[in-house]
C-alpha atoms as a PDB file:
ATOM      1  CA  UNK A   1      90.699  58.930-125.588  1.00  0.00           C
ATOM      2  CA  UNK A   2      91.119  59.963-121.494  1.00  0.00           C
ATOM      3  CA  UNK A   3      88.753  57.736-120.835  1.00  0.00           C
ATOM      4  CA  UNK A   4      89.909  55.189-122.556  1.00  0.00           C
ATOM      5  CA  UNK A   5      93.417  56.813-120.149  1.00  0.00           C
ATOM      6  CA  UNK A   6      90.497  57.090-117.485  1.00  0.00           C
ATOM      7  CA  UNK A   7      90.463  52.787-117.537  1.00  0.00           C
ATOM      8  CA  UNK A   8      93.081  51.329-117.727  1.00  0.00           C
ATOM      9  CA  UNK A   9      95.035  52.826-114.585  1.00  0.00           C
ATOM     10  CA  UNK A  10      91.406  53.038-112.764  1.00  0.00           C
ATOM     11  CA  UNK A  11      90.161  49.005-113.931  1.00  0.00           C
ATOM     12  CA  UNK A  12      93.952  47.490-112.475  1.00  0.00           C
ATOM     13  CA  UNK A  13      93.516  49.538-109.031  1.00  0.00           C
ATOM     14  CA  UNK A  14      90.255  48.346-108.675  1.00  0.00           C
ATOM     15  CA  UNK A  15      91.441  45.222-109.397  1.00  0.00           C
ATOM     16  CA  UNK A  16      93.188  44.722-106.992  1.00  0.00           C
ATOM     17  CA  UNK A  17      91.332  46.002-104.130  1.00  0.00           C
ATOM     18  CA  UNK A  18      88.099  43.898-104.922  1.00  0.00           C
ATOM     19  CA  UNK A  19      90.008  40.961-103.990  1.00  0.00           C
ATOM     20  CA  UNK A  20      90.616  41.712-100.103  1.00  0.00           C
ATOM     21  CA  UNK A  21      86.565  41.968-100.093  1.00  0.00           C
ATOM     22  CA  UNK A  22      86.826  37.887-100.373  1.00  0.00           C
ATOM     23  CA  UNK A  23      86.553  38.059 -96.461  1.00  0.00           C
ATOM     24  CA  UNK A  24      84.187  40.973 -96.189  1.00  0.00           C
ATOM     25  CA  UNK A  25      81.748  39.519 -98.386  1.00  0.00           C
ATOM     26  CA  UNK A  26      81.893  36.032 -96.642  1.00  0.00           C
ATOM     27  CA  UNK A  27      81.326  37.039 -93.524  1.00  0.00           C
ATOM     28  CA  UNK A  28      78.309  38.863 -94.855  1.00  0.00           C
ATOM     29  CA  UNK A  29      77.245  35.411 -95.884  1.00  0.00           C
ATOM     30  CA  UNK A  30      77.757  33.399 -92.670  1.00  0.00           C
ATOM     31  CA  UNK A  31      75.580  37.033 -90.889  1.00  0.00           C
ATOM     32  CA  UNK A  32      72.529  36.249 -92.979  1.00  0.00           C
ATOM     33  CA  UNK A  33      71.108  33.311 -92.247  1.00  0.00           C
ATOM     34  CA  UNK A  34      70.797  34.348 -88.697  1.00  0.00           C
ATOM     35  CA  UNK A  35      69.988  38.559 -89.000  1.00  0.00           C
ATOM     36  CA  UNK A  36      67.203  36.675 -90.644  1.00  0.00           C
ATOM     37  CA  UNK A  37      65.689  34.461 -88.096  1.00  0.00           C
ATOM     38  CA  UNK A  38      66.535  37.396 -85.244  1.00  0.00           C
ATOM     39  CA  UNK A  39      65.835  40.465 -87.314  1.00  0.00           C
ATOM     40  CA  UNK A  40      62.136  41.270 -86.251  1.00  0.00           C
ATOM     41  CA  UNK A  41      62.409  39.267 -82.588  1.00  0.00           C
ATOM     42  CA  UNK A  42      65.981  40.004 -80.933  1.00  0.00           C
ATOM     43  CA  UNK A  43      67.057  43.411 -82.887  1.00  0.00           C
ATOM     44  CA  UNK A  44      69.720  43.859 -79.572  1.00  0.00           C
ATOM     45  CA  UNK A  45      71.429  40.438 -80.247  1.00  0.00           C
ATOM     46  CA  UNK A  46      71.247  42.185 -84.386  1.00  0.00           C
ATOM     47  CA  UNK A  47      72.513  45.286 -82.899  1.00  0.00           C
ATOM     48  CA  UNK A  48      74.787  43.651 -81.449  1.00  0.00           C
ATOM     49  CA  UNK A  49      76.599  41.385 -84.045  1.00  0.00           C
ATOM     50  CA  UNK A  50      76.334  44.243 -86.769  1.00  0.00           C
ATOM     51  CA  UNK A  51      78.521  45.806 -84.386  1.00  0.00           C
ATOM     52  CA  UNK A  52      80.971  43.650 -83.473  1.00  0.00           C
ATOM     53  CA  UNK A  53      81.511  42.044 -86.858  1.00  0.00           C
ATOM     54  CA  UNK A  54      81.414  45.400 -88.761  1.00  0.00           C
ATOM     55  CA  UNK A  55      83.978  45.921 -86.003  1.00  0.00           C
ATOM     56  CA  UNK A  56      86.362  42.839 -87.215  1.00  0.00           C
ATOM     57  CA  UNK A  57      86.090  44.046 -90.500  1.00  0.00           C
ATOM     58  CA  UNK A  58      87.369  47.484 -89.808  1.00  0.00           C
ATOM     59  CA  UNK A  59      90.301  45.792 -88.172  1.00  0.00           C
ATOM     60  CA  UNK A  60      91.119  43.039 -90.174  1.00  0.00           C
ATOM     61  CA  UNK A  61      90.245  44.207 -93.677  1.00  0.00           C
ATOM     62  CA  UNK A  62      88.958  48.566 -93.516  1.00  0.00           C
ATOM     63  CA  UNK A  63      91.987  49.934 -91.310  1.00  0.00           C
ATOM     64  CA  UNK A  64      94.857  48.009 -93.183  1.00  0.00           C
ATOM     65  CA  UNK A  65      93.509  48.024 -96.468  1.00  0.00           C
ATOM     66  CA  UNK A  66      93.890  52.108 -95.805  1.00  0.00           C
ATOM     67  CA  UNK A  67      97.000  51.683 -94.274  1.00  0.00           C
ATOM     68  CA  UNK A  68      99.483  49.591 -96.953  1.00  0.00           C
ATOM     69  CA  UNK A  69      97.527  51.776-100.171  1.00  0.00           C
ATOM     70  CA  UNK A  70      98.183  55.014 -98.378  1.00  0.00           C
ATOM     71  CA  UNK A  71     102.341  54.132 -97.180  1.00  0.00           C
ATOM     72  CA  UNK A  72     102.953  51.445-100.226  1.00  0.00           C
ATOM     73  CA  UNK A  73     100.447  51.865-103.346  1.00  0.00           C
ATOM     74  CA  UNK A  74     103.797  52.128-105.302  1.00  0.00           C
ATOM     75  CA  UNK A  75     105.419  48.925-104.154  1.00  0.00           C
ATOM     76  CA  UNK A  76     101.997  47.124-104.680  1.00  0.00           C
ATOM     77  CA  UNK A  77     102.253  48.102-108.001  1.00  0.00           C
ATOM     78  CA  UNK A  78     104.590  47.307-108.971  1.00  0.00           C
ATOM     79  CA  UNK A  79     105.370  43.576-107.320  1.00  0.00           C
ATOM     80  CA  UNK A  80     101.208  42.797-108.245  1.00  0.00           C
ATOM     81  CA  UNK A  81     101.070  45.488-111.946  1.00  0.00           C
ATOM     82  CA  UNK A  82     104.840  46.362-113.032  1.00  0.00           C
ATOM     83  CA  UNK A  83     105.938  49.489-113.294  1.00  0.00           C
ATOM     84  CA  UNK A  84     104.364  50.360-116.126  1.00  0.00           C
ATOM     85  CA  UNK A  85     101.034  51.049-113.864  1.00  0.00           C
ATOM     86  CA  UNK A  86     103.041  53.260-112.341  1.00  0.00           C
ATOM     87  CA  UNK A  87     100.634  56.359-112.391  1.00  0.00           C
ATOM     88  CA  UNK A  88      98.417  53.142-110.922  1.00  0.00           C
ATOM     89  CA  UNK A  89      99.620  53.812-107.701  1.00  0.00           C
ATOM     90  CA  UNK A  90      98.193  57.996-107.596  1.00  0.00           C
ATOM     91  CA  UNK A  91      94.661  55.752-108.058  1.00  0.00           C
ATOM     92  CA  UNK A  92      95.179  53.219-105.534  1.00  0.00           C
ATOM     93  CA  UNK A  93      96.001  55.575-102.454  1.00  0.00           C
ATOM     94  CA  UNK A  94      92.232  57.673-103.256  1.00  0.00           C
ATOM     95  CA  UNK A  95      90.624  54.194-103.946  1.00  0.00           C
ATOM     96  CA  UNK A  96      91.938  52.931-100.776  1.00  0.00           C
ATOM     97  CA  UNK A  97      89.864  54.385 -97.950  1.00  0.00           C
ATOM     98  CA  UNK A  98      86.791  54.155-100.928  1.00  0.00           C
ATOM     99  CA  UNK A  99      86.539  50.109-100.375  1.00  0.00           C
ATOM    100  CA  UNK A 100      88.040  50.666 -96.867  1.00  0.00           C
ATOM    101  CA  UNK A 101      84.632  52.272 -96.165  1.00  0.00           C
ATOM    102  CA  UNK A 102      82.640  50.289 -98.436  1.00  0.00           C
ATOM    103  CA  UNK A 103      84.144  46.975 -96.506  1.00  0.00           C
ATOM    104  CA  UNK A 104      82.235  47.846 -93.725  1.00  0.00           C
ATOM    105  CA  UNK A 105      79.228  48.455 -94.536  1.00  0.00           C
ATOM    106  CA  UNK A 106      78.908  44.164 -95.379  1.00  0.00           C
ATOM    107  CA  UNK A 107      77.693  43.547 -92.597  1.00  0.00           C
ATOM    108  CA  UNK A 108      74.804  45.677 -92.583  1.00  0.00           C
ATOM    109  CA  UNK A 109      74.005  44.149 -96.351  1.00  0.00           C
ATOM    110  CA  UNK A 110      73.163  41.256 -93.471  1.00  0.00           C
ATOM    111  CA  UNK A 111      70.239  43.760 -92.090  1.00  0.00           C
ATOM    112  CA  UNK A 112      69.013  45.677 -94.692  1.00  0.00           C
ATOM    113  CA  UNK A 113      68.453  42.299 -96.761  1.00  0.00           C
ATOM    114  CA  UNK A 114      66.934  40.934 -94.325  1.00  0.00           C
ATOM    115  CA  UNK A 115      64.383  42.669 -93.169  1.00  0.00           C
ATOM    116  CA  UNK A 116      61.019  43.769 -94.660  1.00  0.00           C
ATOM    117  CA  UNK A 117      61.339  47.113 -95.773  1.00  0.00           C
ATOM    118  CA  UNK A 118      63.603  46.472 -98.770  1.00  0.00           C
ATOM    119  CA  UNK A 119      62.611  49.468-101.014  1.00  0.00           C
ATOM    120  CA  UNK A 120      64.538  51.729 -99.102  1.00  0.00           C
ATOM    121  CA  UNK A 121      67.310  49.596 -99.055  1.00  0.00           C
ATOM    122  CA  UNK A 122      67.046  49.839-102.883  1.00  0.00           C
ATOM    123  CA  UNK A 123      67.001  53.897-103.667  1.00  0.00           C
ATOM    124  CA  UNK A 124      69.941  53.394-101.098  1.00  0.00           C
ATOM    125  CA  UNK A 125      71.613  51.672-104.405  1.00  0.00           C
ATOM    126  CA  UNK A 126      69.987  53.251-106.835  1.00  0.00           C
ATOM    127  CA  UNK A 127      71.218  56.998-105.555  1.00  0.00           C
ATOM    128  CA  UNK A 128      74.001  55.447-105.149  1.00  0.00           C
ATOM    129  CA  UNK A 129      74.732  54.223-108.962  1.00  0.00           C
ATOM    130  CA  UNK A 130      72.840  56.776-110.324  1.00  0.00           C
ATOM    131  CA  UNK A 131      75.833  59.344-107.757  1.00  0.00           C
ATOM    132  CA  UNK A 132      78.527  57.201-109.032  1.00  0.00           C
ATOM    133  CA  UNK A 133      77.066  57.844-113.087  1.00  0.00           C
ATOM    134  CA  UNK A 134      76.935  61.910-112.449  1.00  0.00           C
ATOM    135  CA  UNK A 135      80.234  62.313-111.207  1.00  0.00           C
ATOM    136  CA  UNK A 136      82.606  60.537-113.386  1.00  0.00           C
ATOM    137  CA  UNK A 137      80.673  62.058-116.520  1.00  0.00           C
ATOM    138  CA  UNK A 138      81.654  65.502-114.865  1.00  0.00           C
ATOM    139  CA  UNK A 139      85.116  64.485-112.384  1.00  0.00           C
ATOM    140  CA  UNK A 140      87.034  62.504-115.767  1.00  0.00           C
ATOM    141  CA  UNK A 141      87.085  64.511-117.969  1.00  0.00           C
ATOM    142  CA  UNK A 142      88.633  66.719-116.209  1.00  0.00           C
ATOM    143  CA  UNK A 143      90.865  64.791-113.126  1.00  0.00           C
ATOM    144  CA  UNK A 144      91.003  61.424-115.595  1.00  0.00           C
ATOM    145  CA  UNK A 145      91.955  58.434-114.049  1.00  0.00           C
ATOM    146  CA  UNK A 146      92.497  60.388-110.721  1.00  0.00           C
ATOM    147  CA  UNK A 147      88.493  62.166-110.864  1.00  0.00           C
ATOM    148  CA  UNK A 148      87.256  58.609-111.230  1.00  0.00           C
ATOM    149  CA  UNK A 149      88.631  57.328-107.630  1.00  0.00           C
ATOM    150  CA  UNK A 150      87.961  59.938-106.102  1.00  0.00           C
ATOM    151  CA  UNK A 151      84.254  59.531-107.214  1.00  0.00           C
ATOM    152  CA  UNK A 152      83.794  55.930-106.154  1.00  0.00           C
ATOM    153  CA  UNK A 153      85.593  57.779-102.912  1.00  0.00           C
ATOM    154  CA  UNK A 154      82.277  60.186-102.505  1.00  0.00           C
ATOM    155  CA  UNK A 155      79.890  58.276-104.103  1.00  0.00           C
ATOM    156  CA  UNK A 156      81.337  55.266-101.406  1.00  0.00           C
ATOM    157  CA  UNK A 157      80.983  57.556 -98.372  1.00  0.00           C
ATOM    158  CA  UNK A 158      77.445  59.175 -99.143  1.00  0.00           C
ATOM    159  CA  UNK A 159      76.318  55.126 -99.162  1.00  0.00           C
ATOM    160  CA  UNK A 160      77.392  54.753 -95.870  1.00  0.00           C
ATOM    161  CA  UNK A 161      76.509  57.568 -94.634  1.00  0.00           C
ATOM    162  CA  UNK A 162      72.749  55.972 -95.926  1.00  0.00           C
ATOM    163  CA  UNK A 163      73.434  52.952 -95.047  1.00  0.00           C
ATOM    164  CA  UNK A 164      73.706  54.405 -91.239  1.00  0.00           C
ATOM    165  CA  UNK A 165      70.168  56.386 -91.532  1.00  0.00           C
ATOM    166  CA  UNK A 166      68.440  52.518 -92.753  1.00  0.00           C
ATOM    167  CA  UNK A 167      70.216  50.919 -89.511  1.00  0.00           C
ATOM    168  CA  UNK A 168      69.514  53.565 -87.076  1.00  0.00           C
ATOM    169  CA  UNK A 169      66.052  53.099 -88.310  1.00  0.00           C
ATOM    170  CA  UNK A 170      65.357  49.855 -88.227  1.00  0.00           C
ATOM    171  CA  UNK A 171      67.588  47.787 -85.075  1.00  0.00           C
ATOM    172  CA  UNK A 172      67.498  51.576 -83.561  1.00  0.00           C
ATOM    173  CA  UNK A 173      71.434  52.203 -83.673  1.00  0.00           C
ATOM    174  CA  UNK A 174      72.476  55.978 -82.253  1.00  0.00           C
ATOM    175  CA  UNK A 175      75.385  58.019 -82.202  1.00  0.00           C
ATOM    176  CA  UNK A 176      76.376  57.618 -78.837  1.00  0.00           C
ATOM    177  CA  UNK A 177      76.563  53.269 -80.046  1.00  0.00           C
ATOM    178  CA  UNK A 178      79.700  55.092 -83.018  1.00  0.00           C
ATOM    179  CA  UNK A 179      81.342  56.310 -80.471  1.00  0.00           C
ATOM    180  CA  UNK A 180      83.585  53.513 -79.567  1.00  0.00           C
ATOM    181  CA  UNK A 181      84.823  52.705 -82.773  1.00  0.00           C
ATOM    182  CA  UNK A 182      86.295  56.508 -82.326  1.00  0.00           C
ATOM    183  CA  UNK A 183      89.166  54.905 -79.839  1.00  0.00           C
ATOM    184  CA  UNK A 184      89.422  52.606 -84.050  1.00  0.00           C
ATOM    185  CA  UNK A 185      90.055  55.450 -85.313  1.00  0.00           C
ATOM    186  CA  UNK A 186      92.985  57.199 -83.689  1.00  0.00           C
ATOM    187  CA  UNK A 187      95.027  54.131 -84.149  1.00  0.00           C
ATOM    188  CA  UNK A 188      94.426  54.299 -87.794  1.00  0.00           C
ATOM    189  CA  UNK A 189      95.984  57.509 -87.476  1.00  0.00           C
ATOM    190  CA  UNK A 190      98.190  56.891 -84.766  1.00  0.00           C
ATOM    191  CA  UNK A 191      99.195  53.718 -87.761  1.00  0.00           C
ATOM    192  CA  UNK A 192      99.812  56.495 -90.603  1.00  0.00           C
ATOM    193  CA  UNK A 193     101.382  59.057 -88.367  1.00  0.00           C
ATOM    194  CA  UNK A 194     103.953  55.575 -87.315  1.00  0.00           C
ATOM    195  CA  UNK A 195     103.771  54.084 -91.065  1.00  0.00           C
ATOM    196  CA  UNK A 196     105.064  58.154 -92.830  1.00  0.00           C
ATOM    197  CA  UNK A 197     107.814  59.142 -90.221  1.00  0.00           C
ATOM    198  CA  UNK A 198     110.373  55.145 -90.017  1.00  0.00           C
ATOM    199  CA  UNK A 199     108.896  55.372 -94.322  1.00  0.00           C
ATOM    200  CA  UNK A 200     111.312  57.328 -95.492  1.00  0.00           C
ATOM    201  CA  UNK A 201     114.322  55.627 -93.285  1.00  0.00           C
ATOM    202  CA  UNK A 202     113.500  52.054 -94.490  1.00  0.00           C
ATOM    203  CA  UNK A 203     112.762  49.442 -97.896  1.00  0.00           C
ATOM    204  CA  UNK A 204     109.142  48.815 -98.223  1.00  0.00           C
ATOM    205  CA  UNK A 205     109.239  45.952 -96.537  1.00  0.00           C
ATOM    206  CA  UNK A 206     110.980  46.296 -93.343  1.00  0.00           C
ATOM    207  CA  UNK A 207     108.866  49.681 -93.124  1.00  0.00           C
ATOM    208  CA  UNK A 208     105.162  46.989 -93.034  1.00  0.00           C
ATOM    209  CA  UNK A 209     106.500  45.308 -90.663  1.00  0.00           C
ATOM    210  CA  UNK A 210     106.967  48.166 -88.092  1.00  0.00           C
ATOM    211  CA  UNK A 211     104.125  49.561 -88.774  1.00  0.00           C
ATOM    212  CA  UNK A 212     102.223  46.874 -88.685  1.00  0.00           C
ATOM    213  CA  UNK A 213     103.641  45.921 -85.049  1.00  0.00           C
ATOM    214  CA  UNK A 214     102.798  50.137 -84.076  1.00  0.00           C
ATOM    215  CA  UNK A 215      99.326  49.105 -85.267  1.00  0.00           C
ATOM    216  CA  UNK A 216      98.362  46.101 -83.204  1.00  0.00           C
ATOM    217  CA  UNK A 217     100.352  47.224 -80.216  1.00  0.00           C
ATOM    218  CA  UNK A 218      98.148  51.153 -80.575  1.00  0.00           C
ATOM    219  CA  UNK A 219      94.618  48.797 -79.946  1.00  0.00           C
ATOM    220  CA  UNK A 220      96.223  47.010 -77.114  1.00  0.00           C
ATOM    221  CA  UNK A 221      97.926  50.020 -75.785  1.00  0.00           C
ATOM    222  CA  UNK A 222      93.926  52.216 -76.248  1.00  0.00           C
ATOM    223  CA  UNK A 223      92.456  49.252 -75.092  1.00  0.00           C
ATOM    224  CA  UNK A 224      89.876  49.434 -78.576  1.00  0.00           C
ATOM    225  CA  UNK A 225      88.650  45.946 -78.547  1.00  0.00           C
ATOM    226  CA  UNK A 226      87.162  44.647 -75.770  1.00  0.00           C
ATOM    227  CA  UNK A 227      88.028  40.922 -74.243  1.00  0.00           C
ATOM    228  CA  UNK A 228      84.668  39.509 -75.569  1.00  0.00           C
ATOM    229  CA  UNK A 229      85.418  40.404 -78.999  1.00  0.00           C
ATOM    230  CA  UNK A 230      88.313  39.319 -79.442  1.00  0.00           C
ATOM    231  CA  UNK A 231      86.543  36.064 -79.144  1.00  0.00           C
ATOM    232  CA  UNK A 232      83.973  36.662 -81.554  1.00  0.00           C
ATOM    233  CA  UNK A 233      86.741  37.608 -83.438  1.00  0.00           C
ATOM    234  CA  UNK A 234      88.275  33.805 -82.844  1.00  0.00           C
ATOM    235  CA  UNK A 235      85.172  32.297 -84.180  1.00  0.00           C
ATOM    236  CA  UNK A 236      84.096  34.351 -86.824  1.00  0.00           C
ATOM    237  CA  UNK A 237      87.989  32.776 -87.775  1.00  0.00           C
ATOM    238  CA  UNK A 238      88.063  29.649 -86.914  1.00  0.00           C
END
């Protein structure tokens, strides 16, 4: 009974967020042929492409998902699923962070799926699957659908670390290469603070509009995106 209840509330949250994965998955399909041609010829170019594509996914998918699900999960569930799925909002808050990280993995798939040493990537995928099964076995009976969501966050976060380690080995990406993303995460933090500040005082749509404006303003003010990256992003959208 507990497992059925977990699926009943977890499944709809999963469905909502999977729809948001269409953009990063489509981007991965665009990157695969380019990366396949250059991965063993011009690794510097591949590294630059992956870094810019990852930043694009952060700005257009990952952070918007996190902001929407963290700040407005209740009205989103009410509109998309109906008031009878109210408890799904709690799972959506947790899963929003999981799928935000999951979206970041997609640009790396173009590299990991193109390398000759596929066995390393398959090991990460197999480990993630086994960990997911194990966590669900222990967490769902105790915490229900919230446990299922918690397990997903843990698996995705560790999978993200595993993929970054493989990229580090393949493309010689150092930890220092992650420093430019610090400004982006500061933008996320400031946007969340702004959202929590205005949410109690405005209708949710108005509050969401304020958060969107603040998000763009913080990006500009902190210089989180370089001028040439805006051109790269426009090319991807075009």
